[in-house]
Structures are given as C-alpha cells and as structure tokens.
PDB file of C-alpha atoms in Angstrom:
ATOM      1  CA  UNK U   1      16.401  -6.601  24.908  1.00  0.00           C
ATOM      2  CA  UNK U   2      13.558  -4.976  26.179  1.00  0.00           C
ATOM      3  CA  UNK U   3      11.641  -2.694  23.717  1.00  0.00           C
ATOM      4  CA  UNK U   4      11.473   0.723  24.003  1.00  0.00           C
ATOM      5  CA  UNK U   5       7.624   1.872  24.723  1.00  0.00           C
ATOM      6  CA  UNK U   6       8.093   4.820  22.412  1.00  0.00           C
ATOM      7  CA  UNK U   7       9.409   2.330  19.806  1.00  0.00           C
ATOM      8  CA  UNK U   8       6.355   0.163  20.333  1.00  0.00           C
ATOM      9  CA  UNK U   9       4.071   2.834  19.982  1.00  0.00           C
ATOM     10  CA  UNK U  10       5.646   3.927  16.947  1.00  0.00           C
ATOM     11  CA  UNK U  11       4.735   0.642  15.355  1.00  0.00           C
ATOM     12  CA  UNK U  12       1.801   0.374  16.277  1.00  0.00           C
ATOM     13  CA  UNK U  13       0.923   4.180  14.929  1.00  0.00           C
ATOM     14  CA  UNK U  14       2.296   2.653  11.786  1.00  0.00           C
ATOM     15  CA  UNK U  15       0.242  -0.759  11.668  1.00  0.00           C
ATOM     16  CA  UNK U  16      -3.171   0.704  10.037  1.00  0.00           C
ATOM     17  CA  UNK U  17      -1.764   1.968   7.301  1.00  0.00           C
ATOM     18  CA  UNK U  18       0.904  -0.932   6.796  1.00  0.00           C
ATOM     19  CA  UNK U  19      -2.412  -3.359   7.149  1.00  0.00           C
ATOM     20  CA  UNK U  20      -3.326  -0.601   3.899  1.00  0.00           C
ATOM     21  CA  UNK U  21      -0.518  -1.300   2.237  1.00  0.00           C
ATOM     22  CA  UNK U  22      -0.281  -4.783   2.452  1.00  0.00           C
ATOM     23  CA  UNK U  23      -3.738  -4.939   1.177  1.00  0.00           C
ATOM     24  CA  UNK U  24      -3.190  -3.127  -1.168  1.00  0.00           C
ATOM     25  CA  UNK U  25      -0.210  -5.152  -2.674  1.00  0.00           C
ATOM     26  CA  UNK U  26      -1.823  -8.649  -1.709  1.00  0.00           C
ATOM     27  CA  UNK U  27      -5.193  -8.085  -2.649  1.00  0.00           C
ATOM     28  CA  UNK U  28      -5.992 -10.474   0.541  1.00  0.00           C
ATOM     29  CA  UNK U  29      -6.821  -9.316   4.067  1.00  0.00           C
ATOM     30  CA  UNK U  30      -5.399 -12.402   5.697  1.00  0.00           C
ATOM     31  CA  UNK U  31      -2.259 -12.535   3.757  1.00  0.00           C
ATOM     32  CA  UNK U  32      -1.903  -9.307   4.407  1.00  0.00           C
ATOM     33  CA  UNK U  33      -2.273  -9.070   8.186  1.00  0.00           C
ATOM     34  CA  UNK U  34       0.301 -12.065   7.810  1.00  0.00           C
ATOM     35  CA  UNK U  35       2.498  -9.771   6.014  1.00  0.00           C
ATOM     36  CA  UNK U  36       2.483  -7.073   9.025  1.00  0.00           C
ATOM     37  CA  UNK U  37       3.125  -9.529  11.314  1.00  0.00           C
ATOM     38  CA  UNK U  38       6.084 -10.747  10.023  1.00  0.00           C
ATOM     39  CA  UNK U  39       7.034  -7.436   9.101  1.00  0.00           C
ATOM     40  CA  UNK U  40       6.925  -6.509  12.669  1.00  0.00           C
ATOM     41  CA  UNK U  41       8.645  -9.735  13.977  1.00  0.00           C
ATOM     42  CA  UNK U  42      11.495  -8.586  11.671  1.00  0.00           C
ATOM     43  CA  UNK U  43      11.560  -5.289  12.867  1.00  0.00           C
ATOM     44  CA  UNK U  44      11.433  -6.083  16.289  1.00  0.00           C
ATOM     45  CA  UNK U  45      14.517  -8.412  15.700  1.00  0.00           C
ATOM     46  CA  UNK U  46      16.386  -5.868  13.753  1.00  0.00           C
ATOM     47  CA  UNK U  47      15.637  -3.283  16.004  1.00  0.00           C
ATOM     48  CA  UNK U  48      18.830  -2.040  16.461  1.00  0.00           C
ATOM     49  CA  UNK U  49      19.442  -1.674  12.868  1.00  0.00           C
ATOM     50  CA  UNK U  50      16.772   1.253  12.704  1.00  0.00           C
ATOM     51  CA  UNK U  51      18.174   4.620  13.314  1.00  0.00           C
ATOM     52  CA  UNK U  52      16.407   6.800  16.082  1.00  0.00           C
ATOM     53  CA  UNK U  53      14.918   9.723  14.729  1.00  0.00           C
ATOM     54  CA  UNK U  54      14.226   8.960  11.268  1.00  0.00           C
ATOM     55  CA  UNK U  55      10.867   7.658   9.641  1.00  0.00           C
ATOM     56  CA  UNK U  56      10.139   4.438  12.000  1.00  0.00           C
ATOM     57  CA  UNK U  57       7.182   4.023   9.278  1.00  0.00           C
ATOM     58  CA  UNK U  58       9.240   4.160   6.042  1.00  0.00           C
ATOM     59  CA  UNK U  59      11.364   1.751   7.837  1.00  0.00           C
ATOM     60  CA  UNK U  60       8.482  -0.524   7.904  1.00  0.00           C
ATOM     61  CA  UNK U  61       6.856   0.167   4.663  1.00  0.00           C
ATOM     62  CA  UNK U  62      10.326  -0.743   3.093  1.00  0.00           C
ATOM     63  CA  UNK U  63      10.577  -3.894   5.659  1.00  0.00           C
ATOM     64  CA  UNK U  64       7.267  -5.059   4.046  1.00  0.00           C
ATOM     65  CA  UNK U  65       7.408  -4.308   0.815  1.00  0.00           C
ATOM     66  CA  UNK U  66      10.824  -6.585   0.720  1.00  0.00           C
ATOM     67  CA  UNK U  67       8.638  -9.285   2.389  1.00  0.00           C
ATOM     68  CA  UNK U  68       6.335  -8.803  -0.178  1.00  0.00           C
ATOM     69  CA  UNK U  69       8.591  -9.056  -3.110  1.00  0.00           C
ATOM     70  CA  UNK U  70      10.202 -11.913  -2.275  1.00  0.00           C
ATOM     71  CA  UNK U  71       7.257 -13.932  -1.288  1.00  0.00           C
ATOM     72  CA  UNK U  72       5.773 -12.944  -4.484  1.00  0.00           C
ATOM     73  CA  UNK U  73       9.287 -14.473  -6.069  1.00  0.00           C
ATOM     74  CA  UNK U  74       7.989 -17.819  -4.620  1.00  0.00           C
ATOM     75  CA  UNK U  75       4.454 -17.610  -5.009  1.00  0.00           C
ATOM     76  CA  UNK U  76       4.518 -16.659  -8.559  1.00  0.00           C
ATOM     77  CA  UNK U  77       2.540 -19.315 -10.171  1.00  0.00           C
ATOM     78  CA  UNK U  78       0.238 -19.269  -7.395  1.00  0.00           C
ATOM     79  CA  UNK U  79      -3.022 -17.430  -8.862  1.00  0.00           C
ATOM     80  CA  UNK U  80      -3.348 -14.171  -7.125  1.00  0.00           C
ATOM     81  CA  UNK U  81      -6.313 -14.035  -4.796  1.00  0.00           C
ATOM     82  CA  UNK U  82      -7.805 -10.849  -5.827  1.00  0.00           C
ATOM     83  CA  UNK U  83     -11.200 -11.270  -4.926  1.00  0.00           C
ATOM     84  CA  UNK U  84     -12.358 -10.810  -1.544  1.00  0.00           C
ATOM     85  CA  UNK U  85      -9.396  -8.326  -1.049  1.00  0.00           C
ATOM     86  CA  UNK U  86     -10.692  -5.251  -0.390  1.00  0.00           C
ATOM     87  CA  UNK U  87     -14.128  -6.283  -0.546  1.00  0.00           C
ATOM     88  CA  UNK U  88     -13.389  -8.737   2.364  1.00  0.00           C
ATOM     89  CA  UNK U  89     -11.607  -5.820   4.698  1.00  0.00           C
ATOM     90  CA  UNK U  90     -14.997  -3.311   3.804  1.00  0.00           C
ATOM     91  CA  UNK U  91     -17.403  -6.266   5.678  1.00  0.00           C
ATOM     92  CA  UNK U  92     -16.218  -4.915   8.966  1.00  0.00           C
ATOM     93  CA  UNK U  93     -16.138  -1.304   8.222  1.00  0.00           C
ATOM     94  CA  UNK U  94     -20.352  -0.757   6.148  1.00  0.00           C
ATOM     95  CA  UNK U  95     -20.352   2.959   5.844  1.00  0.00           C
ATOM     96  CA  UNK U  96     -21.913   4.815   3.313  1.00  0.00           C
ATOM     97  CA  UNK U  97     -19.253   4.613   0.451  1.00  0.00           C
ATOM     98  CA  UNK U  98     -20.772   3.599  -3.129  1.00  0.00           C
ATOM     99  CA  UNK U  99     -19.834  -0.009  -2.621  1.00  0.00           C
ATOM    100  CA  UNK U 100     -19.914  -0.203  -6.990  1.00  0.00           C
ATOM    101  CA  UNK U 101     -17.331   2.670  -6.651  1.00  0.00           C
ATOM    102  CA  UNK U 102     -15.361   1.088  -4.764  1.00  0.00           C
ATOM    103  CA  UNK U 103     -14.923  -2.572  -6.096  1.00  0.00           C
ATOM    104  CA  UNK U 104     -14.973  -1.175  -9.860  1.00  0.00           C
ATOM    105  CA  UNK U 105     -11.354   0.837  -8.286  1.00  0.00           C
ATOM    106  CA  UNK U 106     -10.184  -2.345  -5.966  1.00  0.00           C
ATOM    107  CA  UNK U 107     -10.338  -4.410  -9.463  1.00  0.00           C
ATOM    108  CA  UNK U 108      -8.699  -1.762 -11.528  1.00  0.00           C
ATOM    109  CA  UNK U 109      -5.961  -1.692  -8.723  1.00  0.00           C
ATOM    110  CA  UNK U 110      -5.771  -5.563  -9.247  1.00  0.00           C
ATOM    111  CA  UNK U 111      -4.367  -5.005 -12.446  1.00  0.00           C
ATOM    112  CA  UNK U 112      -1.988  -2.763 -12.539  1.00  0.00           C
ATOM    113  CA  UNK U 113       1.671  -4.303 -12.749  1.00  0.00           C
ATOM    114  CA  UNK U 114       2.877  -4.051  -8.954  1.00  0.00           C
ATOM    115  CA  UNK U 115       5.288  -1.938  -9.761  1.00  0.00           C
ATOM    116  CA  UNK U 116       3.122   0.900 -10.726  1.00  0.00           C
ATOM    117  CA  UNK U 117       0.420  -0.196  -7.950  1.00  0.00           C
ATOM    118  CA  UNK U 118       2.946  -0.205  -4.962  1.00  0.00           C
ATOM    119  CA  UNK U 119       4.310   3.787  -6.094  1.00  0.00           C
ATOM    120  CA  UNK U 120       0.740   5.159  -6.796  1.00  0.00           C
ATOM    121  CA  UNK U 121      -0.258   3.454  -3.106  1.00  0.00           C
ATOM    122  CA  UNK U 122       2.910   4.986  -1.307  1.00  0.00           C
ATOM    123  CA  UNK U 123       2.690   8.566  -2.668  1.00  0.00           C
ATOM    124  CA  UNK U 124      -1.380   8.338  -3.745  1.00  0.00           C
ATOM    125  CA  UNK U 125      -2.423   7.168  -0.814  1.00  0.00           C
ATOM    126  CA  UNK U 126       0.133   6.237   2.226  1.00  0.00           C
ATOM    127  CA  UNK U 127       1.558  10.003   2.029  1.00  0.00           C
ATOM    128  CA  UNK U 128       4.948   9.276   1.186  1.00  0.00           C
ATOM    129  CA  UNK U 129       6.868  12.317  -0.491  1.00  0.00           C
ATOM    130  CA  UNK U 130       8.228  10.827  -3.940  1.00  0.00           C
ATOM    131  CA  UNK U 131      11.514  11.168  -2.308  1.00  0.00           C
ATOM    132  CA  UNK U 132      10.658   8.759   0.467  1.00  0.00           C
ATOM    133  CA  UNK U 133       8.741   6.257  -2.285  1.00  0.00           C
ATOM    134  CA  UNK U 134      12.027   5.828  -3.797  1.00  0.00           C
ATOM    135  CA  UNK U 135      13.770   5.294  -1.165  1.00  0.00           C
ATOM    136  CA  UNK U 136      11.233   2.409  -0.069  1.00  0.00           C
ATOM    137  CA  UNK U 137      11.378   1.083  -3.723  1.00  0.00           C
ATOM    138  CA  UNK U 138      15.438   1.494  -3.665  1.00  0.00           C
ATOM    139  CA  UNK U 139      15.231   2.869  -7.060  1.00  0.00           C
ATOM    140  CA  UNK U 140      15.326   6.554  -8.479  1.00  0.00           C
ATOM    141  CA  UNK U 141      13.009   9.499  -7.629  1.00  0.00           C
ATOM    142  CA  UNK U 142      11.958   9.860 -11.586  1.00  0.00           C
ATOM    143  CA  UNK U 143      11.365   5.976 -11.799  1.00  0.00           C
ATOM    144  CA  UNK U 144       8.412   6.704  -8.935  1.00  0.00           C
ATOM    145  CA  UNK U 145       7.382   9.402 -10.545  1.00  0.00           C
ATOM    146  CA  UNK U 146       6.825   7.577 -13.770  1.00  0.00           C
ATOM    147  CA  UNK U 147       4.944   5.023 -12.632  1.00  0.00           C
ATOM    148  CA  UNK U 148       2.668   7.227 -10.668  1.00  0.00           C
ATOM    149  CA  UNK U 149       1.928   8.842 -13.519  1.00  0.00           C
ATOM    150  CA  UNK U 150       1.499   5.250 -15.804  1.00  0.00           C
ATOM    151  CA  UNK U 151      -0.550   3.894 -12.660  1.00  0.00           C
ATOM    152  CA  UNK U 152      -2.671   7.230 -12.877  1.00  0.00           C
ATOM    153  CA  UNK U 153      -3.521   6.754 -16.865  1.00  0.00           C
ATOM    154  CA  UNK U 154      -3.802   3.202 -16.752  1.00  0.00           C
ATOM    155  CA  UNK U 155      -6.422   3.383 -13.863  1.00  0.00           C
ATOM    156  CA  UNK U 156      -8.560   5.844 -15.493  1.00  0.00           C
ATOM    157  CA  UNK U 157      -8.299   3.674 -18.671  1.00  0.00           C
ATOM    158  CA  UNK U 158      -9.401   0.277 -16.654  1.00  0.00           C
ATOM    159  CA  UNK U 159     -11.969   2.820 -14.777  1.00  0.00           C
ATOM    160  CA  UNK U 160     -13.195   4.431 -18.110  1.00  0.00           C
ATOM    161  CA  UNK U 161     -13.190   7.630 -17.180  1.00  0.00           C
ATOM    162  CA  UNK U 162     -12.727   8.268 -20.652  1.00  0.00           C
ATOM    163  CA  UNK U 163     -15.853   5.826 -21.255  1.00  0.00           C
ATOM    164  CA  UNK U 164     -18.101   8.365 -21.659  1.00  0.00           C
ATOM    165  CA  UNK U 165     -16.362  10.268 -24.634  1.00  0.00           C
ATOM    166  CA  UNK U 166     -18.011   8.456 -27.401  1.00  0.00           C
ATOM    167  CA  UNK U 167     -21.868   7.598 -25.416  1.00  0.00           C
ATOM    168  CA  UNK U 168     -22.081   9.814 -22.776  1.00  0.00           C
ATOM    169  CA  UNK U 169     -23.742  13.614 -21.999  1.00  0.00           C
ATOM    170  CA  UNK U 170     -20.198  14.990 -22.398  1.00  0.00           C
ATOM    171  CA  UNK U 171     -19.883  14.154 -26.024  1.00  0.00           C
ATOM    172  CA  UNK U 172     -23.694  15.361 -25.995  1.00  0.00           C
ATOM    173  CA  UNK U 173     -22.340  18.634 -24.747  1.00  0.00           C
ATOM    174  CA  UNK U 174     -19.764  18.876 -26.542  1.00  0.00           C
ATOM    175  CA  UNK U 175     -21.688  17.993 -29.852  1.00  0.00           C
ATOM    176  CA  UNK U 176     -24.325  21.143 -29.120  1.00  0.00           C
ATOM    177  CA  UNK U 177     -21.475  23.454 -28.394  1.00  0.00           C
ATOM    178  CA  UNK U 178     -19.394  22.501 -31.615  1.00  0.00           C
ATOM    179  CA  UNK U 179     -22.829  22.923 -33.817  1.00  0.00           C
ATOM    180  CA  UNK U 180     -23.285  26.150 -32.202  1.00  0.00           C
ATOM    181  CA  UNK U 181     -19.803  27.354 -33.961  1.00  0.00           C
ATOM    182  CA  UNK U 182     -17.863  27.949 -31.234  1.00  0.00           C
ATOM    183  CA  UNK U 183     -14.286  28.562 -31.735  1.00  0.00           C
TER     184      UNK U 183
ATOM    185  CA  UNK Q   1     -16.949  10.185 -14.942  1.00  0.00           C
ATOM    186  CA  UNK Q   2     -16.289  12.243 -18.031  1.00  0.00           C
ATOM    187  CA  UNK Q   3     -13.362  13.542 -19.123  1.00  0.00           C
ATOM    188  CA  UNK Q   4     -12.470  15.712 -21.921  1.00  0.00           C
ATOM    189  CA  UNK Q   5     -11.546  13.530 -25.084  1.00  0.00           C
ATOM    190  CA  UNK Q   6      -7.807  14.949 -25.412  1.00  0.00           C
ATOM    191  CA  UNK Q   7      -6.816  13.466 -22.214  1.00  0.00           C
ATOM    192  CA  UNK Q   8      -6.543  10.078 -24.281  1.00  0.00           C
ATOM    193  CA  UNK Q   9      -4.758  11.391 -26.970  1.00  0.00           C
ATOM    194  CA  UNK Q  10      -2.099  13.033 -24.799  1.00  0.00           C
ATOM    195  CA  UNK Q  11      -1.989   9.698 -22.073  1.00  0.00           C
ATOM    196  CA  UNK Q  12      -2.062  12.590 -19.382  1.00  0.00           C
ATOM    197  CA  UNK Q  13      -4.748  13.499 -17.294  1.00  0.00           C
ATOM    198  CA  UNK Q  14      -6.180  16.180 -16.337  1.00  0.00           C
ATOM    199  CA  UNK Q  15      -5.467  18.055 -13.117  1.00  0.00           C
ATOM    200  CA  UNK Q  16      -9.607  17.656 -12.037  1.00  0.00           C
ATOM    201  CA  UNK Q  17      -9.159  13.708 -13.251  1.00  0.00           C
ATOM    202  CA  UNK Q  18      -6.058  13.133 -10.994  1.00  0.00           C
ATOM    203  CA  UNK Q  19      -7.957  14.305  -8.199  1.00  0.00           C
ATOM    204  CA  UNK Q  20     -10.371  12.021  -8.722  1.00  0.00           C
ATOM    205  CA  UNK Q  21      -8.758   9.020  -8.965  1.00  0.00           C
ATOM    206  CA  UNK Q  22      -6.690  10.308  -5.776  1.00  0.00           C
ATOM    207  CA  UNK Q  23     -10.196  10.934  -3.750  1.00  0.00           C
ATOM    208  CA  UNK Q  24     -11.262   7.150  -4.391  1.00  0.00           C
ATOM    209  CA  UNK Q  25      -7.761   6.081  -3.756  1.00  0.00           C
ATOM    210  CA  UNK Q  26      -7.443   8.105  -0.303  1.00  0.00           C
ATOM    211  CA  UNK Q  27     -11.380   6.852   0.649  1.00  0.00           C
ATOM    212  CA  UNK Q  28     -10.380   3.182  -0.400  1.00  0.00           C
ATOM    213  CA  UNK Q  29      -7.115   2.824   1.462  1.00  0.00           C
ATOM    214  CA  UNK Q  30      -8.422   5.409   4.413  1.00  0.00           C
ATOM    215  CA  UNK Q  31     -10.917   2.642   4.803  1.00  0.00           C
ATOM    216  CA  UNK Q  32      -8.799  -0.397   5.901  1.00  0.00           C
ATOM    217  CA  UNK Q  33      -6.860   2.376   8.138  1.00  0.00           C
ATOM    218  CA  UNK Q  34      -9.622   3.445  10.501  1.00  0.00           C
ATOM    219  CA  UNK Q  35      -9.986  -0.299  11.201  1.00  0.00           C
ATOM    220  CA  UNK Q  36      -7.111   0.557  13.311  1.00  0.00           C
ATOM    221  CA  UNK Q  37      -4.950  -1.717  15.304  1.00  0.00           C
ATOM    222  CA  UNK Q  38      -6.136  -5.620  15.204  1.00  0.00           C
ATOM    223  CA  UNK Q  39      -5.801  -6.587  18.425  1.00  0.00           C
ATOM    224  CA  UNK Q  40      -3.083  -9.427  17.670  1.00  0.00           C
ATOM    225  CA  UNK Q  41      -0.495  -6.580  16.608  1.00  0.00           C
ATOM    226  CA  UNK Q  42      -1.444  -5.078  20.149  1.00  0.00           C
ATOM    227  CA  UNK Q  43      -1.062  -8.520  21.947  1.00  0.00           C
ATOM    228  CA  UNK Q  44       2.303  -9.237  19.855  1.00  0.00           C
ATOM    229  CA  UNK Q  45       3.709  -6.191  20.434  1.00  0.00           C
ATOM    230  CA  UNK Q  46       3.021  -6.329  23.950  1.00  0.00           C
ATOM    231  CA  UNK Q  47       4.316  -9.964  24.569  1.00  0.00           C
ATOM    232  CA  UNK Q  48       7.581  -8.902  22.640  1.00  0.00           C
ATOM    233  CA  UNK Q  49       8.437  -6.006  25.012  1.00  0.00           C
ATOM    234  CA  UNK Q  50       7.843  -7.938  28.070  1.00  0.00           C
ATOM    235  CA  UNK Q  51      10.178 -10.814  26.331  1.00  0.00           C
ATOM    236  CA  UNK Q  52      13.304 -11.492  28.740  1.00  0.00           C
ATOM    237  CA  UNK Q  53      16.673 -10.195  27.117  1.00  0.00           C
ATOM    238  CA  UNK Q  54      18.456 -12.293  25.090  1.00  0.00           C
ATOM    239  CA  UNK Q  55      15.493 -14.908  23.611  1.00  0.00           C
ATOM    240  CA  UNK Q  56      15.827 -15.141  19.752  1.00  0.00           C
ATOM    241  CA  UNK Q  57      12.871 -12.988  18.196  1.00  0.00           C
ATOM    242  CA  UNK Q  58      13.049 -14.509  14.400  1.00  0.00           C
ATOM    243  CA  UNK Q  59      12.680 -18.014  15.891  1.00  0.00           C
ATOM    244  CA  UNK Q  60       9.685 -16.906  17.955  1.00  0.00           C
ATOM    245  CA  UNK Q  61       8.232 -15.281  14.499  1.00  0.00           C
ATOM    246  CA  UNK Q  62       8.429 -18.363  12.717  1.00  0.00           C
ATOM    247  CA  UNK Q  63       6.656 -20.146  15.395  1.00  0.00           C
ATOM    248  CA  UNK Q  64       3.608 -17.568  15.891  1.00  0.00           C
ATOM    249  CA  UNK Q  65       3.812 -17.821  11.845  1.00  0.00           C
ATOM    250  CA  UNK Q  66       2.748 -21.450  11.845  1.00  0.00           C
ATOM    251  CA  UNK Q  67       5.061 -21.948   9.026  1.00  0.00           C
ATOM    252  CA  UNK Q  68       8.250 -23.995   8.868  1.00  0.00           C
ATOM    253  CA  UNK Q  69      11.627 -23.254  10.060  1.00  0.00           C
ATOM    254  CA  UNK Q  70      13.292 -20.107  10.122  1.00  0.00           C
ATOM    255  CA  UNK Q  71      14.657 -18.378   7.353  1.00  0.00           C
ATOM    256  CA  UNK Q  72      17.689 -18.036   6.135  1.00  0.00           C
ATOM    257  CA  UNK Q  73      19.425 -14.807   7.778  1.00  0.00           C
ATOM    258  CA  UNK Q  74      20.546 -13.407   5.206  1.00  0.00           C
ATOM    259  CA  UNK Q  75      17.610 -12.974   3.566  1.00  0.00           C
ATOM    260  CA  UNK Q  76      16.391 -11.493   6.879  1.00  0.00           C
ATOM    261  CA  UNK Q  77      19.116  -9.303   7.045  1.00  0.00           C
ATOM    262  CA  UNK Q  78      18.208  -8.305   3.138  1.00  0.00           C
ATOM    263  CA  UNK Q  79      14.849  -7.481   3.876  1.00  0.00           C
ATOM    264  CA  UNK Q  80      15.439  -5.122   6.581  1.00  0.00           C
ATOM    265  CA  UNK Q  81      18.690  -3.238   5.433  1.00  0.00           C
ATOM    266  CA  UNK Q  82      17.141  -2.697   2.100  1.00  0.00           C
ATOM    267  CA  UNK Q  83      16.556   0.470   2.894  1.00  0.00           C
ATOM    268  CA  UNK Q  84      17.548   3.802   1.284  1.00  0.00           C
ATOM    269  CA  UNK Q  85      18.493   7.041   2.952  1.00  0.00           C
ATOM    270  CA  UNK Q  86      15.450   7.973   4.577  1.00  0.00           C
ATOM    271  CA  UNK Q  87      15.938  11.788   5.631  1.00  0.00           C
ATOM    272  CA  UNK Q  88      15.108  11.794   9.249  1.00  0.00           C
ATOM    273  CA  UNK Q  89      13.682  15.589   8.732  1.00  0.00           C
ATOM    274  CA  UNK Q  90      11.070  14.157   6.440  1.00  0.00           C
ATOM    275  CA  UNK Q  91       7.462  13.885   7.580  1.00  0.00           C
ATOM    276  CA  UNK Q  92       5.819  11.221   8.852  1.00  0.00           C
ATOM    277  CA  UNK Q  93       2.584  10.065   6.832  1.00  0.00           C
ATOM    278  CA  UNK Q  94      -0.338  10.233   8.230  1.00  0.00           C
TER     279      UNK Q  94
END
C-alpha cells in the first residue's frame, strides 16, 4: 500500500508538536522521539483505520498517548528520567528565553500526576479544544476540564506564584495600602 | 510572580495568573516545536511510502525500533482504535 503524499505530509505537519508532546509526557528527548516513531510506524500500519477528513493530528496525539500509557504500565518502577528532558531538547534551540524560567516550569511539569500534565499540555499548549482533549484521553469533557484547572493551581503552587504573599513587594503594597485605611 | 493572597484561599486563579502560566507553557512547548521535523521522521516517512504493497509495516517498526519482537496485535490494534469521536469539522492545532 503505497502512502498517500497528502497523508504523509499530514504527519509530518503533525510531528513537531507530537515530538512536544511526547516530551512533555516523558520528560526525555530520546524516549520521546522513540515514542513518535513508533507512533508513526503504527499509524502508518493502521492507516486505513483513520478516517479521511477528520483531525489526522488528534489521531496521532491519541495513537501516542496510548503508547505512552502502556509503556508507562511496564516501566513503572523504572525511575522517571526527568532531568535532561526539556533542558536536553533547549541545547539545540539557545535563544533568549530566561533559561531559570524555564527549568523552574519543566520541573514543576515533572510533578504533576500525568493525568493532569497530559490535559493541561493538550488544551494549554498543543491547542486542542477540551472537546478534542477528551476525546484523546477517552474520558469526559468535565474530567479534562478538571484537571486543567488542578494542573493550573498545582503549577502555580510548585512555581510559587503565591511565594511572594508573605516576603515579597506585593504584601509590601498591600501592607501601605491597608495602613492607609482603604476600604 | 505575585499574586493576590485570595487566590490560595479560593484554589482558583486568577484570570492574569492563568495567562501566565499559559505564556511559559506555550514558550516552553513552542520551543521543542520550531525544532521542526528531525530528519529520521522525514527519512522514515519517505522509505515507508516508497515501500512495495503488501510488506508488513509493524514488523519493519520493530526492527528500525531495535527492540525485540513484535507486539502483540491486539494491543496494536488497542492503541490505535482508542480513539473517540473526533469531529472532523474541528480545527486542526497549530
């Protein structure tokens, strides 16, 4: 069977952000790029299971993220390679992003359950509708939707966004304007 | 990053905190995607459309995978179908 070039092509417009994703849910570029690969290969061999004209890359996402879970079933006691993650996929790419920024966020991401991390990714980040999230996740619209939302608090928790309430210039502010009777 | 103080108390954040943690999110993950395509999803692509009808694609996989023998089909057949009702009128991502 001989694939179809507009088939091809829509894989391969799907491949950076599935490399994302992956990362994302692996924490490690080279399992990752495994992780498209195979995702691919079983894509390719499934081929005619897809359905022309609907979302070639939700089809993948949800090819993955299946991959994923199950070789996270038999990895399980494996300890999770975290570090060099993200970290390892930015050596290749220096720009000018606040490197501190970034791997304070990467290791925030690290621990959030998967669950969470995998439905703040696809709707934060991939552009998934919450609708299409689901569907990748094969479970209900308000299950995404909650852990969005948990993934959104707990972040900002591991991030300390609320750090500064007790030390920094906000409670400062905040002090001055309360002694200067307002409200 | 500050935040106003009732944020914790309610466990919701605020609109200005969502977006954010949604700007570092989108910069983080937007960063592996303009790596773009590695060139052995080009190559493998490639080399599977030019593969002659009829060759077996899952035990090709398993050989480029360098791991043991193929899986069990059903399993295969799990991980693809696994799929909900994607609405075909729904947007790509970007």
């Amino acid at each position: 069977m001989a694939m179809r070039t507009s088939v091809r092509d829509a894989m391969l417009a799907a491949v950076p952000s599935l490399r994302a994703f992956a990362i994302s849910l692996s924490g490690n570029v080279d399992r990752a790029d495994d992780l498209v690969q195979e995702t691919l290969l079983r894509a390719m061999a499934n081929i005619n299971s897809f359905q022309p004209g609907t979302n070639m890359s939700a089809w993948l996402f949800t090819i993955l993220r299946n991959l994923f879970r199950s070789e996270y079933r038999k990895r399980r006691r494996e300890v999770e390679d975290t570090d060099g993650g993200y970290a390892e996929s930015l050596k290749s790419h220096p720009e000018q992003h606040s490197r501190v920024e970034f791997e304070e966020f990467r290791t925030a991401l690290a621990k959030l359950p998967p669950d969470q991390r995998e439905a703040l990714i696809l709707v934060g980040a991939s552009g998934f509708s919450y609708e299409e999230a689901a569907a990748i996740c094969d479970c209900a619209v308000g299950t995404i939707k909650s852990r969005v939302n948990r993934a959104r608090t707990r972040l900002s928790e591991l991030l300390s966004i609320d750090g500064a309430d007790d030390f920094g210039p906000d409670h400062t502010t905040r002090a001055i304007l309360s002694a200067g009777g307002r409200g | 990053m500050q935040t106003d103080a009732s944020t914790r108390r309610t466990g919701r954040l605020s609109r200005e905190d969502q977006r954010r943690l949604g700007d570092i999110l989108q910069r983080v993950y937007d960063d592996v995607v303009k790596q773009g395509v590695p060139d052995r999803f080009r190559h493998l692509l490639e080399e599977l459309e030019n593969r002659p009808e009829g060759e077996q694609m899952r035990s090709r996989g398993s050989a480029l995978h360098g791991q043991g023998g193929p899986e069990g089909g059903s399993e295969s057949d799990q991980v693809v179908e696994a799929r909900g009702g994607i609405n075909p009128s729904n947007k790509a991502p970007h």
